[in-house]
């Protein structure tokens, strides 16, 4: 027996008090607010990461005060890190993909064609529609934002429309598709946790997701029409198109890596593997289609094979950079690389570790239990689930915790009140999945801000779908609209046909 195990056996473990649970939350609020006050949006470049690590230390001290050993704290932290392995590989793969797609001409080609086709007056609405369709077909909001979303934000810069509003439209569409696709891992996970059929879950999701997206679509359309008269193209469309055509060989062949990525996603290839394969394929294609870009990027020696290998490798590691003489084009294309994701990974590690310690040592349940007891009616119960899920996105920093924990905690309560489990699956997805990109230090918020190049706090006000969806879900609970109850003669957890309160 180790010394830590002996110490743990000698110390009685106490249940956390309410003050134990409140202290880490207060520290989080103070440190995050302080970092934002002192550094503004630059707080995401390190200060908030430090704040989250300090919060994790406070949670560890509270756990040790209650009799848990340091070894137990370490095990909880290790579990947190193992839970984000998939996210780490996806982040690094997206960084590599953006760098190589810029090098090989995929993103410049998307921008080139996008400028010709899309108009500022309906650009935001079209962005939401495009991202919704793609996310629904491949089942991934992250892949959608990290690929077509990057191109659409780049086109926004070229057209002179708002990058922040465009990012909000990208995220609105991406999360619509994520919620309604049977290929989405969060959709499947939510259905599994609440023990309902995934297609039944998707049908119930449509009751809030489709109206919420229609609201978002109308809002984006109105914003586009109102603001289109204010659009001032900072460079000139003809100059931009000419410059992109001078730098790259613009051809539909440059879009083949996007087609490959879509096909692999539909075939359910693991996301990180699909992203890396698409990046490598783009690199090979770029060696043939963009030799001059390759040569300029690596200060070529004349050997095209060595230049291409070096260029792709460097773009995957450190991203692509270019000096075209047009600042807007340089800003659009000089991006990507695995190293561009390191700040985001730091943020996710701090947030998820803090959340895992809160869950492991009972601090979250200590806060949630009183809320469940006070939720006497269906409307208050729905509001409590939303508060819990969104709160977990804030304090735990990970959408999976915000999905899994409320589903596990509230499932028996819904069953006791004869509420069909599909109500809970819809509510947790609306509250947990959809609100995750609105929190800067959440893994989803950090990812979206990093890949789109727009700070989370800048795009959050325009992610209309991500507000409308949880609002409608809670409103249904309050009004009884589309709320299914269990058939009294049915004891297997399936929904009956009795709607309303």
Tab-separated table of C-alpha atoms in Angstrom:
chain	number	residue	atom	x	y	z
A	1	UNK	CA	0.000	0.000	0.000
A	2	UNK	CA	1.379	3.394	-0.983
A	3	UNK	CA	1.731	6.243	1.484
A	4	UNK	CA	-1.145	8.124	-0.190
A	5	UNK	CA	-3.397	5.075	0.117
A	6	UNK	CA	-2.447	4.673	3.788
A	7	UNK	CA	-3.178	8.345	4.448
A	8	UNK	CA	-6.515	8.037	2.647
A	9	UNK	CA	-7.480	4.977	4.689
A	10	UNK	CA	-6.692	6.839	7.908
A	11	UNK	CA	-8.681	9.972	6.960
A	12	UNK	CA	-12.490	9.787	6.852
A	13	UNK	CA	-13.964	11.106	3.624
A	14	UNK	CA	-16.716	13.662	4.172
A	15	UNK	CA	-19.510	14.681	1.823
A	16	UNK	CA	-19.014	18.216	0.484
A	17	UNK	CA	-20.981	21.001	2.084
A	18	UNK	CA	-22.865	23.622	0.105
A	19	UNK	CA	-20.102	26.132	0.822
A	20	UNK	CA	-17.536	23.617	-0.490
A	21	UNK	CA	-19.429	23.534	-3.792
A	22	UNK	CA	-19.880	27.288	-3.976
A	23	UNK	CA	-16.260	28.288	-3.318
A	24	UNK	CA	-14.799	26.979	-6.654
A	25	UNK	CA	-17.657	28.639	-8.555
A	26	UNK	CA	-17.004	31.982	-6.900
A	27	UNK	CA	-13.284	31.678	-7.622
A	28	UNK	CA	-14.082	30.874	-11.267
A	29	UNK	CA	-16.385	33.889	-11.591
A	30	UNK	CA	-13.877	36.240	-9.972
A	31	UNK	CA	-10.844	35.036	-11.966
A	32	UNK	CA	-12.619	34.896	-15.335
A	33	UNK	CA	-14.238	38.307	-14.821
A	34	UNK	CA	-10.893	39.700	-13.642
A	35	UNK	CA	-9.028	38.340	-16.660
A	36	UNK	CA	-11.619	39.780	-19.062
A	37	UNK	CA	-11.557	43.142	-17.266
A	38	UNK	CA	-7.765	43.349	-17.367
A	39	UNK	CA	-7.046	41.859	-20.795
A	40	UNK	CA	-10.310	42.077	-22.774
A	41	UNK	CA	-10.563	39.553	-25.622
A	42	UNK	CA	-6.817	38.909	-25.269
A	43	UNK	CA	-7.696	37.032	-22.067
A	44	UNK	CA	-8.083	33.889	-24.187
A	45	UNK	CA	-4.389	34.097	-25.091
A	46	UNK	CA	-3.340	32.841	-21.658
A	47	UNK	CA	-4.952	34.641	-18.707
A	48	UNK	CA	-8.183	32.603	-18.754
A	49	UNK	CA	-6.143	29.407	-19.092
A	50	UNK	CA	-4.236	30.374	-15.942
A	51	UNK	CA	-7.538	31.175	-14.206
A	52	UNK	CA	-8.907	27.704	-15.004
A	53	UNK	CA	-5.764	25.967	-13.729
A	54	UNK	CA	-6.009	27.962	-10.487
A	55	UNK	CA	-9.691	26.995	-10.202
A	56	UNK	CA	-8.724	23.337	-10.609
A	57	UNK	CA	-6.230	23.773	-7.773
A	58	UNK	CA	-8.958	25.267	-5.564
A	59	UNK	CA	-11.250	22.305	-6.333
A	60	UNK	CA	-8.402	19.940	-5.468
A	61	UNK	CA	-7.846	21.700	-2.117
A	62	UNK	CA	-11.570	21.420	-1.312
A	63	UNK	CA	-11.463	17.697	-2.109
A	64	UNK	CA	-8.396	17.184	0.092
A	65	UNK	CA	-10.057	19.134	2.903
A	66	UNK	CA	-12.883	16.601	2.749
A	67	UNK	CA	-10.486	13.686	3.174
A	68	UNK	CA	-9.590	12.747	-0.403
A	69	UNK	CA	-5.943	12.022	-1.127
A	70	UNK	CA	-3.760	13.804	-3.649
A	71	UNK	CA	-3.568	10.498	-5.490
A	72	UNK	CA	-7.365	10.606	-5.944
A	73	UNK	CA	-7.070	14.127	-7.312
A	74	UNK	CA	-4.428	12.951	-9.772
A	75	UNK	CA	-6.610	10.059	-10.924
A	76	UNK	CA	-9.506	12.441	-11.539
A	77	UNK	CA	-7.215	14.703	-13.558
A	78	UNK	CA	-5.930	11.757	-15.571
A	79	UNK	CA	-9.495	10.748	-16.341
A	80	UNK	CA	-10.213	14.281	-17.543
A	81	UNK	CA	-7.238	14.223	-19.897
A	82	UNK	CA	-8.142	10.791	-21.280
A	83	UNK	CA	-11.681	12.029	-22.004
A	84	UNK	CA	-10.401	14.713	-24.402
A	85	UNK	CA	-8.022	12.509	-26.394
A	86	UNK	CA	-10.376	12.511	-29.381
A	87	UNK	CA	-10.801	16.301	-29.201
A	88	UNK	CA	-7.027	16.806	-29.068
A	89	UNK	CA	-6.455	14.813	-32.246
A	90	UNK	CA	-9.347	16.556	-34.028
A	91	UNK	CA	-8.006	19.983	-33.080
A	92	UNK	CA	-4.500	19.194	-34.293
A	93	UNK	CA	-5.882	17.634	-37.484
A	94	UNK	CA	-8.034	20.700	-38.216
A	95	UNK	CA	-5.008	22.950	-37.712
A	96	UNK	CA	-3.029	20.858	-40.183
A	97	UNK	CA	-5.952	20.819	-42.628
A	98	UNK	CA	-6.365	24.607	-42.666
A	99	UNK	CA	-2.653	25.119	-43.284
A	100	UNK	CA	-2.483	22.638	-46.176
A	101	UNK	CA	-5.802	23.714	-47.707
A	102	UNK	CA	-4.485	27.279	-47.878
A	103	UNK	CA	-1.232	26.074	-49.406
A	104	UNK	CA	-2.886	23.785	-51.960
A	105	UNK	CA	-5.562	26.261	-53.073
A	106	UNK	CA	-8.677	24.624	-51.591
A	107	UNK	CA	-9.686	27.537	-49.360
A	108	UNK	CA	-8.642	30.211	-51.909
A	109	UNK	CA	-10.820	28.432	-54.495
A	110	UNK	CA	-13.795	28.409	-52.111
A	111	UNK	CA	-13.277	32.129	-51.573
A	112	UNK	CA	-12.860	32.815	-55.300
A	113	UNK	CA	-16.099	31.091	-56.270
A	114	UNK	CA	-17.913	32.329	-53.161
A	115	UNK	CA	-17.245	35.991	-53.971
A	116	UNK	CA	-18.722	35.494	-57.424
A	117	UNK	CA	-21.855	33.697	-56.258
A	118	UNK	CA	-22.794	35.173	-52.860
A	119	UNK	CA	-24.274	38.629	-52.349
A	120	UNK	CA	-23.876	40.723	-49.162
A	121	UNK	CA	-27.660	41.158	-48.858
A	122	UNK	CA	-28.302	37.459	-48.254
A	123	UNK	CA	-24.819	36.315	-47.328
A	124	UNK	CA	-25.498	35.527	-43.645
A	125	UNK	CA	-28.673	33.546	-44.386
A	126	UNK	CA	-26.914	31.608	-47.167
A	127	UNK	CA	-24.004	30.846	-44.831
A	128	UNK	CA	-26.347	29.352	-42.243
A	129	UNK	CA	-28.111	27.242	-44.910
A	130	UNK	CA	-24.858	25.954	-46.431
A	131	UNK	CA	-23.362	24.987	-43.069
A	132	UNK	CA	-26.625	23.381	-41.933
A	133	UNK	CA	-26.778	21.181	-45.035
A	134	UNK	CA	-23.132	20.133	-44.790
A	135	UNK	CA	-23.262	19.436	-41.040
A	136	UNK	CA	-26.421	17.362	-41.472
A	137	UNK	CA	-24.744	15.262	-44.169
A	138	UNK	CA	-21.495	14.611	-42.292
A	139	UNK	CA	-22.735	14.840	-38.669
A	140	UNK	CA	-20.016	17.134	-37.341
A	141	UNK	CA	-20.258	20.783	-36.343
A	142	UNK	CA	-16.489	20.930	-35.751
A	143	UNK	CA	-15.591	19.599	-39.210
A	144	UNK	CA	-18.139	21.909	-40.847
A	145	UNK	CA	-16.782	24.995	-39.080
A	146	UNK	CA	-13.158	23.975	-39.623
A	147	UNK	CA	-13.576	23.524	-43.375
A	148	UNK	CA	-16.391	25.323	-45.201
A	149	UNK	CA	-16.832	27.678	-42.225
A	150	UNK	CA	-13.262	28.933	-42.582
A	151	UNK	CA	-13.842	29.652	-46.260
A	152	UNK	CA	-17.130	31.464	-45.604
A	153	UNK	CA	-15.561	33.725	-42.968
A	154	UNK	CA	-12.798	34.446	-45.470
A	155	UNK	CA	-15.340	35.352	-48.142
A	156	UNK	CA	-17.021	37.677	-45.609
A	157	UNK	CA	-13.789	39.613	-45.220
A	158	UNK	CA	-13.477	39.900	-48.975
A	159	UNK	CA	-17.084	41.073	-49.440
A	160	UNK	CA	-16.781	43.591	-46.638
A	161	UNK	CA	-19.504	42.008	-44.480
A	162	UNK	CA	-19.106	41.233	-40.781
A	163	UNK	CA	-16.876	38.268	-39.931
A	164	UNK	CA	-18.475	38.057	-36.466
A	165	UNK	CA	-22.022	37.782	-37.859
A	166	UNK	CA	-20.807	35.289	-40.457
A	167	UNK	CA	-19.222	33.180	-37.719
A	168	UNK	CA	-22.530	33.274	-35.824
A	169	UNK	CA	-24.301	32.049	-38.969
A	170	UNK	CA	-21.694	29.306	-39.474
A	171	UNK	CA	-22.217	28.075	-35.934
A	172	UNK	CA	-26.018	28.312	-36.178
A	173	UNK	CA	-26.027	26.127	-39.280
A	174	UNK	CA	-23.353	23.750	-38.000
A	175	UNK	CA	-25.241	23.024	-34.793
A	176	UNK	CA	-28.554	22.556	-36.597
A	177	UNK	CA	-26.950	19.835	-38.697
A	178	UNK	CA	-25.137	18.371	-35.706
A	179	UNK	CA	-28.427	17.962	-33.802
A	180	UNK	CA	-30.441	16.454	-36.663
A	181	UNK	CA	-27.851	14.078	-38.128
A	182	UNK	CA	-27.806	10.385	-37.130
A	183	UNK	CA	-24.052	10.518	-37.848
A	184	UNK	CA	-23.445	13.014	-35.021
A	185	UNK	CA	-21.710	11.500	-32.008
A	186	UNK	CA	-23.410	13.934	-29.612
A	187	UNK	CA	-26.827	13.011	-31.024
A	188	UNK	CA	-26.099	9.307	-30.620
A	189	UNK	CA	-24.630	9.827	-27.136
A	190	UNK	CA	-27.663	11.807	-25.948
A	191	UNK	CA	-30.062	9.114	-27.159
A	192	UNK	CA	-27.972	6.392	-25.509
A	193	UNK	CA	-27.754	8.193	-22.176
A	194	UNK	CA	-31.528	8.699	-21.976
A	195	UNK	CA	-32.179	5.219	-23.445
A	196	UNK	CA	-34.263	6.186	-26.460
A	197	UNK	CA	-33.984	5.243	-30.123
A	198	UNK	CA	-31.732	7.704	-31.945
A	199	UNK	CA	-34.245	8.309	-34.745
A	200	UNK	CA	-37.042	8.948	-32.236
A	201	UNK	CA	-34.698	11.403	-30.540
A	202	UNK	CA	-34.014	13.176	-33.855
A	203	UNK	CA	-37.745	13.455	-34.593
A	204	UNK	CA	-38.288	15.179	-31.233
A	205	UNK	CA	-35.240	17.372	-31.849
A	206	UNK	CA	-36.877	18.663	-35.018
A	207	UNK	CA	-39.737	20.126	-32.958
A	208	UNK	CA	-37.357	22.730	-31.527
A	209	UNK	CA	-34.457	22.730	-34.001
A	210	UNK	CA	-36.427	23.479	-37.167
A	211	UNK	CA	-38.404	26.435	-35.718
A	212	UNK	CA	-35.225	27.744	-34.042
A	213	UNK	CA	-33.345	27.620	-37.343
A	214	UNK	CA	-36.198	29.353	-39.162
A	215	UNK	CA	-35.994	32.134	-36.572
A	216	UNK	CA	-32.225	32.350	-37.084
A	217	UNK	CA	-32.602	32.314	-40.876
A	218	UNK	CA	-35.081	35.205	-40.807
A	219	UNK	CA	-32.856	37.172	-38.416
A	220	UNK	CA	-29.800	36.677	-40.656
A	221	UNK	CA	-31.824	37.605	-43.734
A	222	UNK	CA	-33.060	40.813	-42.096
A	223	UNK	CA	-29.568	41.714	-40.847
A	224	UNK	CA	-28.164	41.144	-44.326
A	225	UNK	CA	-30.803	43.284	-46.018
A	226	UNK	CA	-30.459	46.094	-43.471
A	227	UNK	CA	-26.676	46.147	-43.448
A	228	UNK	CA	-26.072	45.530	-47.157
A	229	UNK	CA	-26.339	49.251	-47.879
A	230	UNK	CA	-23.534	49.878	-45.395
A	231	UNK	CA	-21.147	47.368	-46.979
A	232	UNK	CA	-17.962	48.943	-48.227
A	233	UNK	CA	-15.669	46.512	-49.973
A	234	UNK	CA	-12.243	47.451	-48.548
A	235	UNK	CA	-10.184	46.248	-51.501
A	236	UNK	CA	-12.461	45.824	-54.467
A	237	UNK	CA	-13.874	42.550	-55.679
A	238	UNK	CA	-12.120	42.668	-59.038
A	239	UNK	CA	-8.725	43.225	-57.412
A	240	UNK	CA	-9.291	40.368	-54.976
A	241	UNK	CA	-10.383	37.943	-57.683
A	242	UNK	CA	-7.495	38.977	-59.880
A	243	UNK	CA	-5.010	38.574	-57.031
A	244	UNK	CA	-6.258	35.111	-56.086
A	245	UNK	CA	-6.164	34.071	-59.740
A	246	UNK	CA	-2.604	35.380	-60.080
A	247	UNK	CA	-1.359	33.541	-56.998
A	248	UNK	CA	-3.168	30.213	-57.461
A	249	UNK	CA	-4.329	28.066	-60.334
A	250	UNK	CA	-8.068	28.311	-59.653
A	251	UNK	CA	-9.830	25.123	-60.745
A	252	UNK	CA	-12.638	22.914	-59.397
A	253	UNK	CA	-9.970	20.243	-58.905
A	254	UNK	CA	-8.832	22.212	-55.849
A	255	UNK	CA	-12.127	21.247	-54.174
A	256	UNK	CA	-11.470	17.500	-54.376
A	257	UNK	CA	-10.043	17.412	-50.796
A	258	UNK	CA	-13.395	18.782	-49.580
A	259	UNK	CA	-15.238	16.076	-51.534
A	260	UNK	CA	-12.945	13.422	-50.054
A	261	UNK	CA	-13.558	14.721	-46.549
A	262	UNK	CA	-17.339	14.630	-47.054
A	263	UNK	CA	-17.215	11.077	-48.405
A	264	UNK	CA	-15.061	9.846	-45.536
A	265	UNK	CA	-17.336	11.526	-42.996
A	266	UNK	CA	-20.428	9.877	-44.511
A	267	UNK	CA	-18.563	6.547	-44.384
A	268	UNK	CA	-18.064	7.177	-40.648
A	269	UNK	CA	-14.286	7.341	-40.821
A	270	UNK	CA	-13.010	8.712	-37.469
A	271	UNK	CA	-12.920	12.525	-37.752
A	272	UNK	CA	-9.230	13.029	-36.996
A	273	UNK	CA	-8.247	10.355	-39.520
A	274	UNK	CA	-10.545	11.817	-42.184
A	275	UNK	CA	-9.135	15.309	-41.624
A	276	UNK	CA	-5.503	14.177	-41.858
A	277	UNK	CA	-6.202	12.109	-44.989
A	278	UNK	CA	-7.876	15.103	-46.622
A	279	UNK	CA	-4.929	17.316	-45.661
A	280	UNK	CA	-2.396	14.870	-47.134
A	281	UNK	CA	-4.456	14.451	-50.293
A	282	UNK	CA	-4.649	18.242	-50.635
A	283	UNK	CA	-0.865	18.410	-50.253
A	284	UNK	CA	-0.284	15.871	-53.029
A	285	UNK	CA	-2.806	17.632	-55.261
A	286	UNK	CA	-1.231	21.008	-54.503
A	287	UNK	CA	2.194	19.754	-55.586
A	288	UNK	CA	0.810	19.327	-59.111
A	289	UNK	CA	-1.645	22.233	-59.250
A	290	UNK	CA	0.241	24.915	-57.267
A	291	UNK	CA	3.996	24.352	-57.802
A	292	UNK	CA	4.767	28.077	-57.767
A	293	UNK	CA	3.001	28.549	-54.425
A	294	UNK	CA	4.911	25.584	-53.012
A	295	UNK	CA	8.211	26.963	-54.265
A	296	UNK	CA	7.587	30.445	-52.860
A	297	UNK	CA	6.430	29.072	-49.510
A	298	UNK	CA	9.599	27.075	-48.826
A	299	UNK	CA	12.095	29.230	-50.767
A	300	UNK	CA	12.512	26.369	-53.211
A	301	UNK	CA	15.754	24.710	-54.189
A	302	UNK	CA	14.532	23.534	-57.598
A	303	UNK	CA	13.628	19.980	-56.578
A	304	UNK	CA	9.811	19.942	-56.764
A	305	UNK	CA	9.518	16.691	-54.785
A	306	UNK	CA	11.573	18.035	-51.878
A	307	UNK	CA	9.827	21.410	-52.063
A	308	UNK	CA	6.383	19.819	-51.962
A	309	UNK	CA	7.256	17.490	-49.098
A	310	UNK	CA	8.787	20.324	-47.117
A	311	UNK	CA	5.889	22.667	-47.880
A	312	UNK	CA	3.144	20.244	-46.820
A	313	UNK	CA	5.048	19.240	-43.693
A	314	UNK	CA	5.630	22.833	-42.669
A	315	UNK	CA	2.024	23.856	-43.418
A	316	UNK	CA	0.749	21.005	-41.235
A	317	UNK	CA	3.068	21.979	-38.397
A	318	UNK	CA	3.197	25.783	-38.492
A	319	UNK	CA	0.517	26.800	-40.971
A	320	UNK	CA	0.738	28.643	-44.268
A	321	UNK	CA	1.885	32.244	-44.706
A	322	UNK	CA	2.012	34.465	-47.744
A	323	UNK	CA	3.026	38.021	-48.653
A	324	UNK	CA	0.875	38.956	-51.638
A	325	UNK	CA	0.963	42.698	-51.103
A	326	UNK	CA	-2.779	42.780	-50.309
A	327	UNK	CA	-3.206	42.730	-46.493
A	328	UNK	CA	-6.714	41.236	-46.565
A	329	UNK	CA	-5.601	38.260	-48.653
A	330	UNK	CA	-2.513	37.764	-46.506
A	331	UNK	CA	-4.665	37.811	-43.361
A	332	UNK	CA	-7.095	35.278	-44.867
A	333	UNK	CA	-4.520	32.782	-46.072
A	334	UNK	CA	-1.753	33.069	-43.454
A	335	UNK	CA	-3.317	30.650	-41.006
A	336	UNK	CA	-3.452	27.091	-39.764
A	337	UNK	CA	-0.920	24.594	-38.501
A	338	UNK	CA	-1.023	22.290	-35.499
A	339	UNK	CA	0.836	24.828	-33.394
A	340	UNK	CA	-2.035	27.326	-33.868
A	341	UNK	CA	-4.194	25.014	-31.748
A	342	UNK	CA	-1.894	24.848	-28.717
A	343	UNK	CA	-3.517	27.786	-26.899
A	344	UNK	CA	-6.899	26.174	-27.473
A	345	UNK	CA	-5.660	22.842	-26.130
A	346	UNK	CA	-4.301	24.597	-23.047
A	347	UNK	CA	-7.717	26.155	-22.522
A	348	UNK	CA	-9.535	22.837	-22.916
A	349	UNK	CA	-7.155	20.999	-20.581
A	350	UNK	CA	-7.717	23.556	-17.821
A	351	UNK	CA	-11.506	23.648	-18.249
A	352	UNK	CA	-12.043	19.893	-18.452
A	353	UNK	CA	-9.744	19.158	-15.520
A	354	UNK	CA	-11.623	21.672	-13.384
A	355	UNK	CA	-14.954	20.145	-14.428
A	356	UNK	CA	-13.785	16.593	-13.764
A	357	UNK	CA	-12.696	17.479	-10.223
A	358	UNK	CA	-16.066	19.113	-9.529
A	359	UNK	CA	-17.899	16.010	-10.739
A	360	UNK	CA	-15.603	13.390	-9.198
A	361	UNK	CA	-15.750	14.819	-5.692
A	362	UNK	CA	-19.490	15.531	-5.609
A	363	UNK	CA	-19.343	19.313	-5.838
A	364	UNK	CA	-21.655	19.529	-8.856
A	365	UNK	CA	-24.267	17.149	-7.442
A	366	UNK	CA	-24.226	19.126	-4.190
A	367	UNK	CA	-25.365	22.150	-6.171
A	368	UNK	CA	-27.821	20.299	-8.415
A	369	UNK	CA	-29.724	18.277	-5.793
A	370	UNK	CA	-31.408	21.322	-4.188
A	371	UNK	CA	-32.439	22.525	-7.644
A	372	UNK	CA	-34.166	19.211	-8.385
A	373	UNK	CA	-36.042	19.304	-5.093
A	374	UNK	CA	-37.260	22.848	-5.750
A	375	UNK	CA	-38.490	22.051	-9.301
A	376	UNK	CA	-42.093	21.251	-8.377
A	377	UNK	CA	-43.721	21.726	-11.804
A	378	UNK	CA	-42.857	20.576	-15.313
A	379	UNK	CA	-41.878	24.069	-16.412
A	380	UNK	CA	-39.555	24.561	-13.461
A	381	UNK	CA	-38.065	21.108	-14.039
A	382	UNK	CA	-37.272	22.001	-17.664
A	383	UNK	CA	-35.745	25.298	-16.573
A	384	UNK	CA	-33.667	23.429	-13.979
A	385	UNK	CA	-32.308	21.010	-16.599
A	386	UNK	CA	-31.378	23.924	-18.852
A	387	UNK	CA	-29.703	25.766	-15.965
A	388	UNK	CA	-27.746	22.646	-15.040
A	389	UNK	CA	-26.626	21.888	-18.615
A	390	UNK	CA	-25.638	25.443	-19.468
A	391	UNK	CA	-23.992	25.855	-16.065
A	392	UNK	CA	-21.918	22.730	-16.703
A	393	UNK	CA	-20.808	24.170	-20.036
A	394	UNK	CA	-19.572	27.181	-18.073
A	395	UNK	CA	-17.931	25.484	-15.091
A	396	UNK	CA	-16.938	22.119	-16.587
A	397	UNK	CA	-15.843	23.459	-19.972
A	398	UNK	CA	-16.949	20.430	-21.957
A	399	UNK	CA	-20.184	19.654	-23.801
A	400	UNK	CA	-19.959	15.942	-23.022
A	401	UNK	CA	-20.131	16.599	-19.288
A	402	UNK	CA	-23.005	19.018	-19.943
A	403	UNK	CA	-24.811	16.241	-21.819
A	404	UNK	CA	-24.018	13.143	-19.803
A	405	UNK	CA	-24.422	14.423	-16.255
A	406	UNK	CA	-27.904	16.003	-16.604
A	407	UNK	CA	-29.128	12.987	-18.586
A	408	UNK	CA	-27.947	10.723	-15.797
A	409	UNK	CA	-29.152	12.924	-12.939
A	410	UNK	CA	-32.608	13.801	-14.286
A	411	UNK	CA	-33.592	10.547	-16.042
A	412	UNK	CA	-35.175	8.995	-12.965
A	413	UNK	CA	-36.886	12.268	-12.063
A	414	UNK	CA	-38.517	12.443	-15.507
A	415	UNK	CA	-39.601	8.816	-15.194
A	416	UNK	CA	-41.050	9.441	-11.732
A	417	UNK	CA	-43.106	12.317	-13.126
A	418	UNK	CA	-44.301	10.134	-16.049
A	419	UNK	CA	-42.532	12.333	-18.592
A	420	UNK	CA	-41.319	10.499	-21.685
A	421	UNK	CA	-37.520	10.182	-21.934
A	422	UNK	CA	-37.605	11.849	-25.378
A	423	UNK	CA	-38.463	15.081	-23.567
A	424	UNK	CA	-35.207	14.826	-21.620
A	425	UNK	CA	-33.093	13.829	-24.627
A	426	UNK	CA	-34.338	16.848	-26.580
A	427	UNK	CA	-33.905	19.197	-23.629
A	428	UNK	CA	-30.372	18.094	-22.759
A	429	UNK	CA	-29.258	18.399	-26.397
A	430	UNK	CA	-30.837	21.855	-26.694
A	431	UNK	CA	-29.304	22.953	-23.406
A	432	UNK	CA	-25.933	21.160	-23.447
A	433	UNK	CA	-24.814	20.692	-27.058
A	434	UNK	CA	-26.174	23.922	-28.500
A	435	UNK	CA	-24.951	26.328	-25.811
A	436	UNK	CA	-21.412	24.937	-25.658
A	437	UNK	CA	-19.920	27.225	-28.364
A	438	UNK	CA	-21.179	30.309	-26.501
A	439	UNK	CA	-18.660	29.854	-23.659
A	440	UNK	CA	-15.106	31.009	-24.526
A	441	UNK	CA	-13.322	28.449	-22.336
A	442	UNK	CA	-15.592	25.543	-23.243
A	443	UNK	CA	-13.916	23.094	-25.618
A	444	UNK	CA	-16.459	23.968	-28.337
A	445	UNK	CA	-16.250	27.730	-27.839
A	446	UNK	CA	-12.457	27.583	-27.833
A	447	UNK	CA	-12.423	25.440	-30.975
A	448	UNK	CA	-14.835	27.659	-32.917
A	449	UNK	CA	-12.962	30.814	-31.970
A	450	UNK	CA	-9.643	29.269	-32.993
A	451	UNK	CA	-10.615	27.841	-36.383
A	452	UNK	CA	-12.877	30.696	-37.514
A	453	UNK	CA	-10.453	33.370	-36.361
A	454	UNK	CA	-13.245	35.260	-34.561
A	455	UNK	CA	-13.206	35.528	-30.734
A	456	UNK	CA	-16.030	33.631	-29.031
A	457	UNK	CA	-17.333	36.759	-27.327
A	458	UNK	CA	-17.494	38.511	-30.714
A	459	UNK	CA	-19.568	35.870	-32.537
A	460	UNK	CA	-21.674	34.738	-29.546
A	461	UNK	CA	-24.313	37.518	-29.838
A	462	UNK	CA	-24.983	36.420	-33.444
A	463	UNK	CA	-25.280	32.649	-32.880
A	464	UNK	CA	-29.066	33.054	-33.053
A	465	UNK	CA	-29.928	29.359	-33.373
A	466	UNK	CA	-27.935	28.600	-30.238
A	467	UNK	CA	-30.201	30.884	-28.222
A	468	UNK	CA	-33.502	30.100	-29.936
A	469	UNK	CA	-33.225	26.321	-29.616
A	470	UNK	CA	-32.888	26.114	-25.796
A	471	UNK	CA	-35.425	28.941	-25.393
A	472	UNK	CA	-38.050	26.976	-27.354
A	473	UNK	CA	-37.230	23.788	-25.471
A	474	UNK	CA	-37.813	25.438	-22.091
A	475	UNK	CA	-40.884	27.254	-23.427
A	476	UNK	CA	-42.403	23.916	-24.474
A	477	UNK	CA	-41.900	22.665	-20.934
A	478	UNK	CA	-43.606	25.715	-19.448
A	479	UNK	CA	-46.572	25.644	-21.841
A	480	UNK	CA	-46.890	21.871	-22.212
A	481	UNK	CA	-46.580	22.111	-25.995
A	482	UNK	CA	-45.095	18.945	-27.551
A	483	UNK	CA	-44.486	17.437	-24.101
A	484	UNK	CA	-45.107	13.697	-24.165
A	485	UNK	CA	-46.073	11.698	-21.134
A	486	UNK	CA	-45.557	8.006	-20.527
A	487	UNK	CA	-48.553	5.806	-21.180
A	488	UNK	CA	-49.780	4.606	-17.799
A	489	UNK	CA	-49.999	1.069	-19.184
A	490	UNK	CA	-46.493	1.210	-20.561
A	491	UNK	CA	-43.612	0.432	-18.228
A	492	UNK	CA	-40.749	0.066	-20.677
A	493	UNK	CA	-39.909	3.771	-20.905
A	494	UNK	CA	-41.491	4.444	-24.301
A	495	UNK	CA	-43.557	7.542	-24.864
A	496	UNK	CA	-47.298	7.340	-24.894
A	497	UNK	CA	-49.592	9.507	-26.931
A	498	UNK	CA	-50.672	11.872	-24.173
A	499	UNK	CA	-49.329	15.372	-24.940
A	500	UNK	CA	-49.196	18.376	-22.682
A	501	UNK	CA	-49.200	18.778	-18.940
